[in-house]
């Protein structure tokens, strides 16, 4: 597999296209709006973009319900506008991943309409159907009573997202197909065609939605791993530079499947939420990081010491970071995010501390996620500079608070989170040890104690990262002398008697001599 060089030093910015920048005043973000703001993203020190699905869709799950994979959703622009976005990204030396949703389509997709027909046709086996209307596929919700065809169709997420058929790992019912059945193989080839189309158009790769979920009843993921290996082999032949990042949460499996990097998931066993989003988050100053570190280390060991797990500041599925982490502690949280292996992902607006907007009605299947998807706040003009539509035409209402943060105010304040992140990304860019592939070793992490300390090593350099979001002065044993600080927030750490002592609410990245 090709190493994708740019990925190793990448810092991503996640763009939720409907909420980023509306260039034509219809209340919804669009490609031209994103183009207008690329310099802003670059200036933040982000080198790459992950754009959420932007394909034709009835938008019952904000675009994760694709109706036509080959067509940009008209509300964002045309395919040509999207290509122009790719060009503008590349002109700035940046890269862009599209969001591939291979597990399911919208129930309005033409494949599904054909698949619902009683008469056999090329799409009969495109989705997971049982042969009995009253029997749902085991372990799945199903659509029943909507087709001329006899059978129930499995769904992956919402009821309008029928599951595509990539086969069962060990089929044991007559309607279950194997992964090498013609139907399952045709689905995979169709997905490769889609990837081919957008890679030819100029995108740099894909973030893959629910990548772990394709082959059914695949407990050890062997079938799904083999499927992605097949995809990687195709990419190596035709698009060796295509970058692949999975929403999977088990790097030992996804990396075997040929993904370059895997996301740390905010649900499941990762303990990510212990750090950022729980009653007492670690970065809130009174929590625990030890379970997170345990799970992180186990995953890292299982994947051969590769730390290629991407840790996001947030995303369109979780409550905003700013709800739980306040003030200067947000800077400490970013000093963590930007010093961990794997590519960090910054969710749009987190860099200015955008808030979770409470009390909104659900928009496009957002439900409780809607409050994390509100329009980006650029400045103090109408609609916070998001666009010129009437306020009631906005895709999601803006944060109504009079003191809502904006990019303009953050840029003007030299102590803002935004300017701190610019500093952090610049330092990360200058030190390969801090980037994706640098080694990590946890130095101090004790249950319910502070600080969290680890070293990052690479390219002949070793850097000690110390994070103390608590209100206490704390210390930990450390055998080596501290060299110069490449970054500090709050007071500088002090080393004496074999111990490093750090002040309340401080963070630092220090050079250490490699022993
Ligand atoms: C992923 C997406 C989420 C979507 C779901 C179903 O988890 O991040 O937004 O609703 O998949 O496609
Ligand atoms: Ca628009």
PDB file of C-alpha atoms in Angstrom, residues 16-19 26-29 52-67 73-76 157-158 160-161 316-317 360-371 373-374 393-397:
ATOM      1  CA  UNK A  16     -20.612  20.434   7.530  1.00  0.00           C
ATOM      2  CA  UNK A  17     -21.464  21.942   4.156  1.00  0.00           C
ATOM      3  CA  UNK A  18     -24.984  23.092   4.953  1.00  0.00           C
ATOM      4  CA  UNK A  19     -23.801  25.208   7.897  1.00  0.00           C
ATOM      5  CA  UNK A  26     -30.770  30.796   0.273  1.00  0.00           C
ATOM      6  CA  UNK A  27     -30.090  30.001   3.932  1.00  0.00           C
ATOM      7  CA  UNK A  28     -27.932  26.975   3.307  1.00  0.00           C
ATOM      8  CA  UNK A  29     -24.182  26.630   2.976  1.00  0.00           C
ATOM      9  CA  UNK A  52     -19.705  15.641   5.069  1.00  0.00           C
ATOM     10  CA  UNK A  53     -21.867  14.049   2.335  1.00  0.00           C
ATOM     11  CA  UNK A  54     -22.783  16.547  -0.318  1.00  0.00           C
ATOM     12  CA  UNK A  55     -24.595  14.322  -2.802  1.00  0.00           C
ATOM     13  CA  UNK A  56     -28.158  14.387  -4.049  1.00  0.00           C
ATOM     14  CA  UNK A  57     -30.400  13.287  -1.207  1.00  0.00           C
ATOM     15  CA  UNK A  58     -33.861  13.764   0.281  1.00  0.00           C
ATOM     16  CA  UNK A  59     -31.927  14.856   3.399  1.00  0.00           C
ATOM     17  CA  UNK A  60     -33.711  12.786   5.995  1.00  0.00           C
ATOM     18  CA  UNK A  61     -30.301  12.165   7.590  1.00  0.00           C
ATOM     19  CA  UNK A  62     -28.567  15.351   6.488  1.00  0.00           C
ATOM     20  CA  UNK A  63     -27.165  13.670   3.365  1.00  0.00           C
ATOM     21  CA  UNK A  64     -26.149  10.321   4.871  1.00  0.00           C
ATOM     22  CA  UNK A  65     -29.103   9.086   2.841  1.00  0.00           C
ATOM     23  CA  UNK A  66     -27.746   9.303  -0.691  1.00  0.00           C
ATOM     24  CA  UNK A  67     -30.172   9.293  -3.624  1.00  0.00           C
ATOM     25  CA  UNK A  73     -26.812  18.063  -4.129  1.00  0.00           C
ATOM     26  CA  UNK A  74     -28.126  21.070  -6.084  1.00  0.00           C
ATOM     27  CA  UNK A  75     -28.432  23.091  -2.891  1.00  0.00           C
ATOM     28  CA  UNK A  76     -24.618  23.037  -2.593  1.00  0.00           C
ATOM     29  CA  UNK A 157     -29.630   3.313  10.740  1.00  0.00           C
ATOM     30  CA  UNK A 158     -32.875   5.207  10.197  1.00  0.00           C
ATOM     31  CA  UNK A 160     -35.205   5.229   5.302  1.00  0.00           C
ATOM     32  CA  UNK A 161     -31.649   3.836   4.971  1.00  0.00           C
ATOM     33  CA  UNK A 316     -21.690  16.479  13.593  1.00  0.00           C
ATOM     34  CA  UNK A 317     -22.859  13.569  15.767  1.00  0.00           C
ATOM     35  CA  UNK A 360     -33.869  23.329  18.722  1.00  0.00           C
ATOM     36  CA  UNK A 361     -36.357  21.265  16.810  1.00  0.00           C
ATOM     37  CA  UNK A 362     -34.724  18.474  14.881  1.00  0.00           C
ATOM     38  CA  UNK A 363     -33.541  19.395  11.388  1.00  0.00           C
ATOM     39  CA  UNK A 364     -33.005  16.713   8.733  1.00  0.00           C
ATOM     40  CA  UNK A 365     -32.734  13.807  11.125  1.00  0.00           C
ATOM     41  CA  UNK A 366     -30.378  15.630  13.450  1.00  0.00           C
ATOM     42  CA  UNK A 367     -32.478  15.131  16.618  1.00  0.00           C
ATOM     43  CA  UNK A 368     -30.221  15.933  19.566  1.00  0.00           C
ATOM     44  CA  UNK A 369     -27.344  16.415  17.128  1.00  0.00           C
ATOM     45  CA  UNK A 370     -29.036  19.484  15.624  1.00  0.00           C
ATOM     46  CA  UNK A 371     -27.592  21.831  18.260  1.00  0.00           C
ATOM     47  CA  UNK A 373     -24.853  21.770  13.479  1.00  0.00           C
ATOM     48  CA  UNK A 374     -25.843  25.440  13.610  1.00  0.00           C
ATOM     49  CA  UNK A 393     -34.728  30.787   6.122  1.00  0.00           C
ATOM     50  CA  UNK A 394     -31.557  29.600   7.823  1.00  0.00           C
ATOM     51  CA  UNK A 395     -31.037  25.856   7.617  1.00  0.00           C
ATOM     52  CA  UNK A 396     -30.759  25.725  11.417  1.00  0.00           C
ATOM     53  CA  UNK A 397     -31.298  28.760  13.674  1.00  0.00           C
TER      54      UNK A 397
END
